[in-house]
JSON list of C-alpha atoms in Angstrom, two decimals:
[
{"chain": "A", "resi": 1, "resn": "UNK", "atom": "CA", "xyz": [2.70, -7.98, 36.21]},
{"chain": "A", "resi": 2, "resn": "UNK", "atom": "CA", "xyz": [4.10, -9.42, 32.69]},
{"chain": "A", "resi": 3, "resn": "UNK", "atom": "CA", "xyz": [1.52, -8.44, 30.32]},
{"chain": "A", "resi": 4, "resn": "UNK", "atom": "CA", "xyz": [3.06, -10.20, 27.13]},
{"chain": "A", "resi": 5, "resn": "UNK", "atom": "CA", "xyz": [6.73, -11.13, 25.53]},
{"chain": "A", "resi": 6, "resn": "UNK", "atom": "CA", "xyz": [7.68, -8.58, 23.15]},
{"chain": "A", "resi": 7, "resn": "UNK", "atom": "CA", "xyz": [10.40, -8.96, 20.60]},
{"chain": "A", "resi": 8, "resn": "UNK", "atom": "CA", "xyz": [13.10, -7.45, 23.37]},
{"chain": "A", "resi": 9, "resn": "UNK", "atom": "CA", "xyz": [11.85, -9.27, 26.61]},
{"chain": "A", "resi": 10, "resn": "UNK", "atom": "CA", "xyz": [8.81, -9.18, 28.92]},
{"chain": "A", "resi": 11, "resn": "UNK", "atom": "CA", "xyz": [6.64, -6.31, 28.63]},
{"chain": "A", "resi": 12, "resn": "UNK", "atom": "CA", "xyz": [5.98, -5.84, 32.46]},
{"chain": "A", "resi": 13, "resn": "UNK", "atom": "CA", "xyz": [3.13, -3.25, 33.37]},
{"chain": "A", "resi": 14, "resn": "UNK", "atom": "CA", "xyz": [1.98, -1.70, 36.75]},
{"chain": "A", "resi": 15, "resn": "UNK", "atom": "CA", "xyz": [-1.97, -1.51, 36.40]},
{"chain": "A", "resi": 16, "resn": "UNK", "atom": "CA", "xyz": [-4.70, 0.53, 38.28]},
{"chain": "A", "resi": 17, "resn": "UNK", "atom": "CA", "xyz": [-8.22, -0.41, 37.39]},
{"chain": "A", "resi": 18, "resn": "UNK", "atom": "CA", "xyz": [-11.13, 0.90, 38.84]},
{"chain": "A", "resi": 19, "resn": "UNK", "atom": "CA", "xyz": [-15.01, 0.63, 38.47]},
{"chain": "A", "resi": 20, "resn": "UNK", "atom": "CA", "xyz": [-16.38, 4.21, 37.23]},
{"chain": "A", "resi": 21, "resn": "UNK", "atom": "CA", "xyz": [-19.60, 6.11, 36.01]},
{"chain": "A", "resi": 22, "resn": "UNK", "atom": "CA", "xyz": [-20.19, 7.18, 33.12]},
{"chain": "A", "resi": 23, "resn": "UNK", "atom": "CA", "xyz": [-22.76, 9.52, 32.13]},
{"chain": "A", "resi": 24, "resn": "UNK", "atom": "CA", "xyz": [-23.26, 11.93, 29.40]},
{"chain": "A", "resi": 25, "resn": "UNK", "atom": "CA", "xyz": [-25.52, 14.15, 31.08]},
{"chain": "A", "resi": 26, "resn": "UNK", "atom": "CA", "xyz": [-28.51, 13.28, 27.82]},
{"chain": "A", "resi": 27, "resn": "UNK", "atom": "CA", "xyz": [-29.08, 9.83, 28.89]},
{"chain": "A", "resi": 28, "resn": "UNK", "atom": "CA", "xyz": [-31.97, 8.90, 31.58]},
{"chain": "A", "resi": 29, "resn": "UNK", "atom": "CA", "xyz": [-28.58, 7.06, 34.17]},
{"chain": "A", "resi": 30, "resn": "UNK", "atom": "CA", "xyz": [-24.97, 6.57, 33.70]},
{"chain": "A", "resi": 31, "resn": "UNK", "atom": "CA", "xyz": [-23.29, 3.46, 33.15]},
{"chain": "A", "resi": 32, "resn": "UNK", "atom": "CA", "xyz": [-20.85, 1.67, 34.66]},
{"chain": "A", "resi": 33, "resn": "UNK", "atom": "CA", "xyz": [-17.39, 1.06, 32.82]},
{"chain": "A", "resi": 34, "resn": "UNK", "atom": "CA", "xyz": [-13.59, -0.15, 33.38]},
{"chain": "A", "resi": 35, "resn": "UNK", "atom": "CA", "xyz": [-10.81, 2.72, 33.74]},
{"chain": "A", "resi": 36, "resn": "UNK", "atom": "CA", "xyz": [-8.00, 1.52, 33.02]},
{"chain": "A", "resi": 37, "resn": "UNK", "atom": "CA", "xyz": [-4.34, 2.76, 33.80]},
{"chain": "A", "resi": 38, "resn": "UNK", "atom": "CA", "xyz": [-1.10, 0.99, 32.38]},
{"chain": "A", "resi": 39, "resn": "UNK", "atom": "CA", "xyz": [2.19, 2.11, 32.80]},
{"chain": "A", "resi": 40, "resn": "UNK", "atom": "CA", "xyz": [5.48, -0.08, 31.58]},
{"chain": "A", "resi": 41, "resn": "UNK", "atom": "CA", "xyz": [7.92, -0.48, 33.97]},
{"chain": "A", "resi": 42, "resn": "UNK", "atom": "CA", "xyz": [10.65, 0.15, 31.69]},
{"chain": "A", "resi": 43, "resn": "UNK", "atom": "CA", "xyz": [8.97, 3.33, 30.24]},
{"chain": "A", "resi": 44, "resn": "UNK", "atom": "CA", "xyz": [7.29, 5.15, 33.15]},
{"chain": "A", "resi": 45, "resn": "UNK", "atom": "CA", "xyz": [6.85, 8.19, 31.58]},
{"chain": "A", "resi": 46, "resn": "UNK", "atom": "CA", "xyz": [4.67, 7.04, 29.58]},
{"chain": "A", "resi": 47, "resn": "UNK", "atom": "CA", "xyz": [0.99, 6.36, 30.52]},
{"chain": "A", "resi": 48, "resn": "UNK", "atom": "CA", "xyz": [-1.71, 4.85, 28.99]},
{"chain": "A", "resi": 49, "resn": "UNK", "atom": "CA", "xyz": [-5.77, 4.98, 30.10]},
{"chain": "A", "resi": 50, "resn": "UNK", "atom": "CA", "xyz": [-8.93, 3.57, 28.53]},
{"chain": "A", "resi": 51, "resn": "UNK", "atom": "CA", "xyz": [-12.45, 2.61, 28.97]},
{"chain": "A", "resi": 52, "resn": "UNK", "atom": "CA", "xyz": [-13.88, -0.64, 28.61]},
{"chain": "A", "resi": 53, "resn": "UNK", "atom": "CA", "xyz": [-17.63, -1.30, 29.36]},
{"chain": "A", "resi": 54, "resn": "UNK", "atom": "CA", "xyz": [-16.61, -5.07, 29.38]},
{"chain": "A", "resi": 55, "resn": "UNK", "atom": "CA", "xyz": [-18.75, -7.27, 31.74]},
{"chain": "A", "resi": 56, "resn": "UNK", "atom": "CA", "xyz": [-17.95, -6.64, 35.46]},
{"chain": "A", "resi": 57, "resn": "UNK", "atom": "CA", "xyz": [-16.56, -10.15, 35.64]},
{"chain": "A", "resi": 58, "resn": "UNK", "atom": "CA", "xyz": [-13.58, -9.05, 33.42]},
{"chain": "A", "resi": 59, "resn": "UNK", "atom": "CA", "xyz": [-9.95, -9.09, 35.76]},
{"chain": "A", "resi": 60, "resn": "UNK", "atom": "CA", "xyz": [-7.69, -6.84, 35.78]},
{"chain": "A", "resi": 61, "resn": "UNK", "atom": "CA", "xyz": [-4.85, -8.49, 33.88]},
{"chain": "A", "resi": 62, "resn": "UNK", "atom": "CA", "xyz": [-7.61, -9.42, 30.90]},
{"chain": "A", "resi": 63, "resn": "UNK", "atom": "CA", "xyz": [-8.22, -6.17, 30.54]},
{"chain": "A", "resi": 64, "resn": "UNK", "atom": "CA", "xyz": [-4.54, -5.34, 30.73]},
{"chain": "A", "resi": 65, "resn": "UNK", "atom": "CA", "xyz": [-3.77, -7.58, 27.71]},
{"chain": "A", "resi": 66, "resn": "UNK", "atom": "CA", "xyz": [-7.18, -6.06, 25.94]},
{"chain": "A", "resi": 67, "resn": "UNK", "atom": "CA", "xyz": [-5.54, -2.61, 25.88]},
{"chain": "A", "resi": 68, "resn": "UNK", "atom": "CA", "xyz": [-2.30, -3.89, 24.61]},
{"chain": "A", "resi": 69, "resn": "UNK", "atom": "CA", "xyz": [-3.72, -4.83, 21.58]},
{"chain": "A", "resi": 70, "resn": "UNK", "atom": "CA", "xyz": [-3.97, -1.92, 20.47]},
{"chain": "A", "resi": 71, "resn": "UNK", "atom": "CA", "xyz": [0.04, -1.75, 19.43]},
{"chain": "A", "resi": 72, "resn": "UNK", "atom": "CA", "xyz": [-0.62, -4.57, 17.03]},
{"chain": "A", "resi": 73, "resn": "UNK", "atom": "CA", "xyz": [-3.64, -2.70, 15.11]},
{"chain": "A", "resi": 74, "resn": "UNK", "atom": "CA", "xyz": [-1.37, 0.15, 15.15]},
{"chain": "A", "resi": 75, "resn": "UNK", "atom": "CA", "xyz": [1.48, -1.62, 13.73]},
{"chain": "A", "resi": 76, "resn": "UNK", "atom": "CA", "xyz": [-0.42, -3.25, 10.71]},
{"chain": "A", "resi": 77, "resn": "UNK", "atom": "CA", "xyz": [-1.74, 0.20, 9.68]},
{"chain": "A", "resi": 78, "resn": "UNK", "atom": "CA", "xyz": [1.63, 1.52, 9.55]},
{"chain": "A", "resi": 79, "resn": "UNK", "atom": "CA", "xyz": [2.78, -1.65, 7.53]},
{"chain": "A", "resi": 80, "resn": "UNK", "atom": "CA", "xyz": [0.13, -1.09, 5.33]},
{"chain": "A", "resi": 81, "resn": "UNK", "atom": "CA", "xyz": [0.97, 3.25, 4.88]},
{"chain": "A", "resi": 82, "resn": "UNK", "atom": "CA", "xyz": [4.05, 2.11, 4.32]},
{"chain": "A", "resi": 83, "resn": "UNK", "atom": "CA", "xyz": [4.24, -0.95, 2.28]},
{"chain": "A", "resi": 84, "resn": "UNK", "atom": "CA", "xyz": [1.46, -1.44, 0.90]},
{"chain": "A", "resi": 85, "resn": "UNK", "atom": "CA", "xyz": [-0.34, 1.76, -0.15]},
{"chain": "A", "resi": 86, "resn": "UNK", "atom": "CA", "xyz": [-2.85, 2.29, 2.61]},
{"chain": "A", "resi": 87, "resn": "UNK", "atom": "CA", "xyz": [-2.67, 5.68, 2.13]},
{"chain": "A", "resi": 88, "resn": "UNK", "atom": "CA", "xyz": [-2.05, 5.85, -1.79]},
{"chain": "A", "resi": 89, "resn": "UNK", "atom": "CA", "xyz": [-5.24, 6.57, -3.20]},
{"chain": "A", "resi": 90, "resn": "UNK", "atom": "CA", "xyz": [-7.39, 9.63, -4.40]},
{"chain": "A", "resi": 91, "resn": "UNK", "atom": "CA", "xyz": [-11.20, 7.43, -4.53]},
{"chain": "A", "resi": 92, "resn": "UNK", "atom": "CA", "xyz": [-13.79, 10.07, -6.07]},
{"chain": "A", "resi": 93, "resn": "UNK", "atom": "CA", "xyz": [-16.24, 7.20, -4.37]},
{"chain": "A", "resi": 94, "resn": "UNK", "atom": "CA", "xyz": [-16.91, 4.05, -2.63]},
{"chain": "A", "resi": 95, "resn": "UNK", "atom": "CA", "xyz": [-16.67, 1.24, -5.06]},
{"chain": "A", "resi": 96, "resn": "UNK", "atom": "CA", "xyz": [-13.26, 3.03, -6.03]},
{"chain": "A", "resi": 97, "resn": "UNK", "atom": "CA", "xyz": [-11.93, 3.40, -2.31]},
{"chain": "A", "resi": 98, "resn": "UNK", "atom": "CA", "xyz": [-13.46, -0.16, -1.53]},
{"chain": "A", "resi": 99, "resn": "UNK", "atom": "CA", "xyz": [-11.31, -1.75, -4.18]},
{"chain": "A", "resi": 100, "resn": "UNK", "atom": "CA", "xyz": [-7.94, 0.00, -3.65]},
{"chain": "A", "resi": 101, "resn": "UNK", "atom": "CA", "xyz": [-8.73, -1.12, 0.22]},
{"chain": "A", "resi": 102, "resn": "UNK", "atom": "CA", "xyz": [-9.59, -5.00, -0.96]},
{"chain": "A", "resi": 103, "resn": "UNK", "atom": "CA", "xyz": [-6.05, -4.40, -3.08]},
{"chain": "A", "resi": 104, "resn": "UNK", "atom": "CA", "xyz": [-4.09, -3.09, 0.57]},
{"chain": "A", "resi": 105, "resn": "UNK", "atom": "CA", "xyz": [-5.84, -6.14, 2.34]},
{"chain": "A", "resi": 106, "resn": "UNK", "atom": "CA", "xyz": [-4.59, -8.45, -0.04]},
{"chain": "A", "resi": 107, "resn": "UNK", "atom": "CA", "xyz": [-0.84, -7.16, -0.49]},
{"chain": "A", "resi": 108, "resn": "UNK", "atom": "CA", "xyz": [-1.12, -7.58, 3.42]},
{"chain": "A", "resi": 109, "resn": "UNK", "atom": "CA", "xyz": [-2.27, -10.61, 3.52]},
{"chain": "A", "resi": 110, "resn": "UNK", "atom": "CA", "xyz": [0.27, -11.88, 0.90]},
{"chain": "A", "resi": 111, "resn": "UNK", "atom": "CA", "xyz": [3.22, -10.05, 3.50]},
{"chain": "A", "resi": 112, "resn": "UNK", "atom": "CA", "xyz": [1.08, -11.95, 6.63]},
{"chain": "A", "resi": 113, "resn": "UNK", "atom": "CA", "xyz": [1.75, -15.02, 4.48]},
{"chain": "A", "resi": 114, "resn": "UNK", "atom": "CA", "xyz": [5.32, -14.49, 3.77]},
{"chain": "A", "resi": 115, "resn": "UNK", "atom": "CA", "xyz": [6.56, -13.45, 7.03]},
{"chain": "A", "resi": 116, "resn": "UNK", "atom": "CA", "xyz": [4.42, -16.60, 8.80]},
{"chain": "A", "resi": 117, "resn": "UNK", "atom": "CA", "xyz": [5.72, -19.26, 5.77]},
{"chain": "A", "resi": 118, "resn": "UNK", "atom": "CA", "xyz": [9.35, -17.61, 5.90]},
{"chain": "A", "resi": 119, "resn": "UNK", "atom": "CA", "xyz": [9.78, -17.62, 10.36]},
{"chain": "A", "resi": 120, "resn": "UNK", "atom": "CA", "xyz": [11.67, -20.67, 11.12]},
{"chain": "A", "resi": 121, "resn": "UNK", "atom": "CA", "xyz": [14.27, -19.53, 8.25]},
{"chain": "A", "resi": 122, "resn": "UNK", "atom": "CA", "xyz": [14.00, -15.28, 9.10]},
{"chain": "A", "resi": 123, "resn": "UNK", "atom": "CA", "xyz": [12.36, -14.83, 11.94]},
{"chain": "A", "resi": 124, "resn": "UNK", "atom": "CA", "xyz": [12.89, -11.25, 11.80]},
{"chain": "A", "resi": 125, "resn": "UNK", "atom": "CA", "xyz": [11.37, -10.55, 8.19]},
{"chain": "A", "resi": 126, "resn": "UNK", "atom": "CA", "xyz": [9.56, -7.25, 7.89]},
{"chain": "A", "resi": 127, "resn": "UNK", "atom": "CA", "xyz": [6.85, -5.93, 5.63]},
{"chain": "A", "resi": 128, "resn": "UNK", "atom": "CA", "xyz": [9.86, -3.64, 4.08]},
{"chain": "A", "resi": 129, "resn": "UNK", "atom": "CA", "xyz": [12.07, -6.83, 3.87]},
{"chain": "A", "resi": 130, "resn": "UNK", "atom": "CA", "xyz": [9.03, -8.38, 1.30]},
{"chain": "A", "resi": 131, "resn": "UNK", "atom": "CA", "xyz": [8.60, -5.06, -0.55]},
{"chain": "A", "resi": 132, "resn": "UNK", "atom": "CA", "xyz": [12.74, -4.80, -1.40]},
{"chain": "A", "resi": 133, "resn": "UNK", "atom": "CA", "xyz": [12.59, -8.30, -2.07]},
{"chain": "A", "resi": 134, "resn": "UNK", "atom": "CA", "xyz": [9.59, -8.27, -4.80]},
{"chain": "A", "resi": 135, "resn": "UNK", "atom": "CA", "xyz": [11.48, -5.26, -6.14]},
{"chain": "A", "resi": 136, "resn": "UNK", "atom": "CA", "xyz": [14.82, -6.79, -6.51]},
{"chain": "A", "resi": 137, "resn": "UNK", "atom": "CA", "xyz": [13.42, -10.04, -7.87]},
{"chain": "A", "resi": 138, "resn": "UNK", "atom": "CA", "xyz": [10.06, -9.45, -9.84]},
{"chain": "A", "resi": 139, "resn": "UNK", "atom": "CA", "xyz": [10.82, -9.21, -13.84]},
{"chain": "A", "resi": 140, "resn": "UNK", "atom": "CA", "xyz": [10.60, -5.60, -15.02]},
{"chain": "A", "resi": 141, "resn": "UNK", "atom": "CA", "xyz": [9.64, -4.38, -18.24]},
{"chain": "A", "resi": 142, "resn": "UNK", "atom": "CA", "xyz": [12.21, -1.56, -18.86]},
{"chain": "A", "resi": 143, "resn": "UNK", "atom": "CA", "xyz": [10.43, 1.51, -20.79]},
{"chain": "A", "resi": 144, "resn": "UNK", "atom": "CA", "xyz": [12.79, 4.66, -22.59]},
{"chain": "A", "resi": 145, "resn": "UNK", "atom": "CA", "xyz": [11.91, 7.60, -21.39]},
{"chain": "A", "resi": 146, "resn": "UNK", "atom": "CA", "xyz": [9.87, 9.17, -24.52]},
{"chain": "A", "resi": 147, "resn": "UNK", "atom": "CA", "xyz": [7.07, 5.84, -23.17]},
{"chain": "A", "resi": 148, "resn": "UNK", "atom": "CA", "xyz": [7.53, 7.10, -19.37]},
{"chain": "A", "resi": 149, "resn": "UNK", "atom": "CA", "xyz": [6.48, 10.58, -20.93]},
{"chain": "A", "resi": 150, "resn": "UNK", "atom": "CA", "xyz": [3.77, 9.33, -23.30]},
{"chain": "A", "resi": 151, "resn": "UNK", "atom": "CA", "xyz": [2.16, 7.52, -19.99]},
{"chain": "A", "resi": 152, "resn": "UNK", "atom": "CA", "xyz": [2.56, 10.61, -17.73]},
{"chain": "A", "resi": 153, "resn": "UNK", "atom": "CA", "xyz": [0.79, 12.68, -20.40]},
{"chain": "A", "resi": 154, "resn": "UNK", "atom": "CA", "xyz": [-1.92, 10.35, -20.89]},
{"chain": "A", "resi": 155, "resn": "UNK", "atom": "CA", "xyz": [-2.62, 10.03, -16.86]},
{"chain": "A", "resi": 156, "resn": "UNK", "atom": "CA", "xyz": [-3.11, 14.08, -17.10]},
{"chain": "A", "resi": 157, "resn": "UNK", "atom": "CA", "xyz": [-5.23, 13.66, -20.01]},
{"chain": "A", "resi": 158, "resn": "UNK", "atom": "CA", "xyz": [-7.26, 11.23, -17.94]},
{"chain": "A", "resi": 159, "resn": "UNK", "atom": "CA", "xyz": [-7.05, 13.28, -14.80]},
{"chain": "A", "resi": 160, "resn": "UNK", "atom": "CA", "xyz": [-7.99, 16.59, -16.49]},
{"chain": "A", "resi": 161, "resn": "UNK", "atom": "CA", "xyz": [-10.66, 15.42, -18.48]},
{"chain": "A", "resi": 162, "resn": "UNK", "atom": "CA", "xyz": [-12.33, 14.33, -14.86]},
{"chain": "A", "resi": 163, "resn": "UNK", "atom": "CA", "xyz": [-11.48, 17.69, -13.08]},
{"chain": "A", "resi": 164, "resn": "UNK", "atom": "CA", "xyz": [-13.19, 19.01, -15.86]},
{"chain": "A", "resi": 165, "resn": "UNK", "atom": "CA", "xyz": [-16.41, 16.57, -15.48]},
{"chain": "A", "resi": 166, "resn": "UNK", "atom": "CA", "xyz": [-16.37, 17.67, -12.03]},
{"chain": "A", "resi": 167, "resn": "UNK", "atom": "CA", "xyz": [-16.63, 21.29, -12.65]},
{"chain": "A", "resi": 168, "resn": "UNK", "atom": "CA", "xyz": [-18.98, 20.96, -15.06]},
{"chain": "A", "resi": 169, "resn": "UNK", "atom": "CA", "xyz": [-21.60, 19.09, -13.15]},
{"chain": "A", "resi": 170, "resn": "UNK", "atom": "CA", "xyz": [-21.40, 21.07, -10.10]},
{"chain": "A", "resi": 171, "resn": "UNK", "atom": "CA", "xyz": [-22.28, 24.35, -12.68]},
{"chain": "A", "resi": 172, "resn": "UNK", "atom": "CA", "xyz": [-25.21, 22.49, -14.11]},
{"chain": "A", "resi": 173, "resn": "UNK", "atom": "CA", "xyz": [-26.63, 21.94, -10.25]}
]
């Protein structure tokens, strides 16, 4: 069965789905759910299974196309690790790690933007396409090196000072 077109042809999948129980063993009954087996036809080595406790009414193929979703929510967490700083932060807390998430969701959105705005012209463009672009053409304030030193020591300063905050709160508890 073709599940979806992917950028190098038809993604074509052999499926096995069967009705199973479920049941943890803590729970009064088990309950019923979708197993789901997928393997690409050009790639048949490689197997993939899931759960689903989707309504009984749910086909096959549905499902199918449920579970291949998955590659795009993979593939826009990798865009955002690496082009867009996903994984760049070091949050002592929750309003901090909330906004350098915000910040990541809307560099990605900007890229989403781009690469939908840009498609008739490149219909290839990439995340990493946007990010050497912005580099090559945004206006950049060129600093010696004595300021590049003068800002490094100042982070430490910064960074120090709240090591040291740390420390001494968790000796006053």
């Amino acid at each position: 069965m073709v599940l979806r077109d992917g950028t190098k042809g038809a993604v074509t999948v052999e499926i096995l789905h069967q009705r199973v129980w479920l049941w943890d063993g803590k729970e009064a009954k088990g309950h019923h759910w979708h197993l789901l087996v997928r393997r690409e036809i050009n790639a048949p080595n490689e197997i993939k299974y899931s759960l689903s406790n989707a309504s009984e009414e749910v086909s096959s193929l549905k499902l199918a196309q449920m579970q291949g979703q998955r590659y795009w929510v993979e593939r826009s967490f990798q865009d955002g690790k690496s082009h867009a700083g996903l994984d760049h932060y070091q949050a002592r807390g929750w309003k901090a790690w909330q906004h350098h998430m915000a910040l990541v969701m809307m560099a990605m959105l900007f890229m989403l933007e781009e690469r939908v705005e840009q498609q008739e012209d490149y219909p290839l463009l990439t995340c990493s396409d946007i990010e050497t672009l912005l580099a090559h053409f945004l206006p950049r304030r060129d600093i010696d090196a004595d300021e590049v030193i003068r800002q490094m020591e100042l982070r430490h300063k910064k960074r120090q000072a709240s090591i040291d905050s740390c420390f001494n709160k968790q000796q006053l508890e």
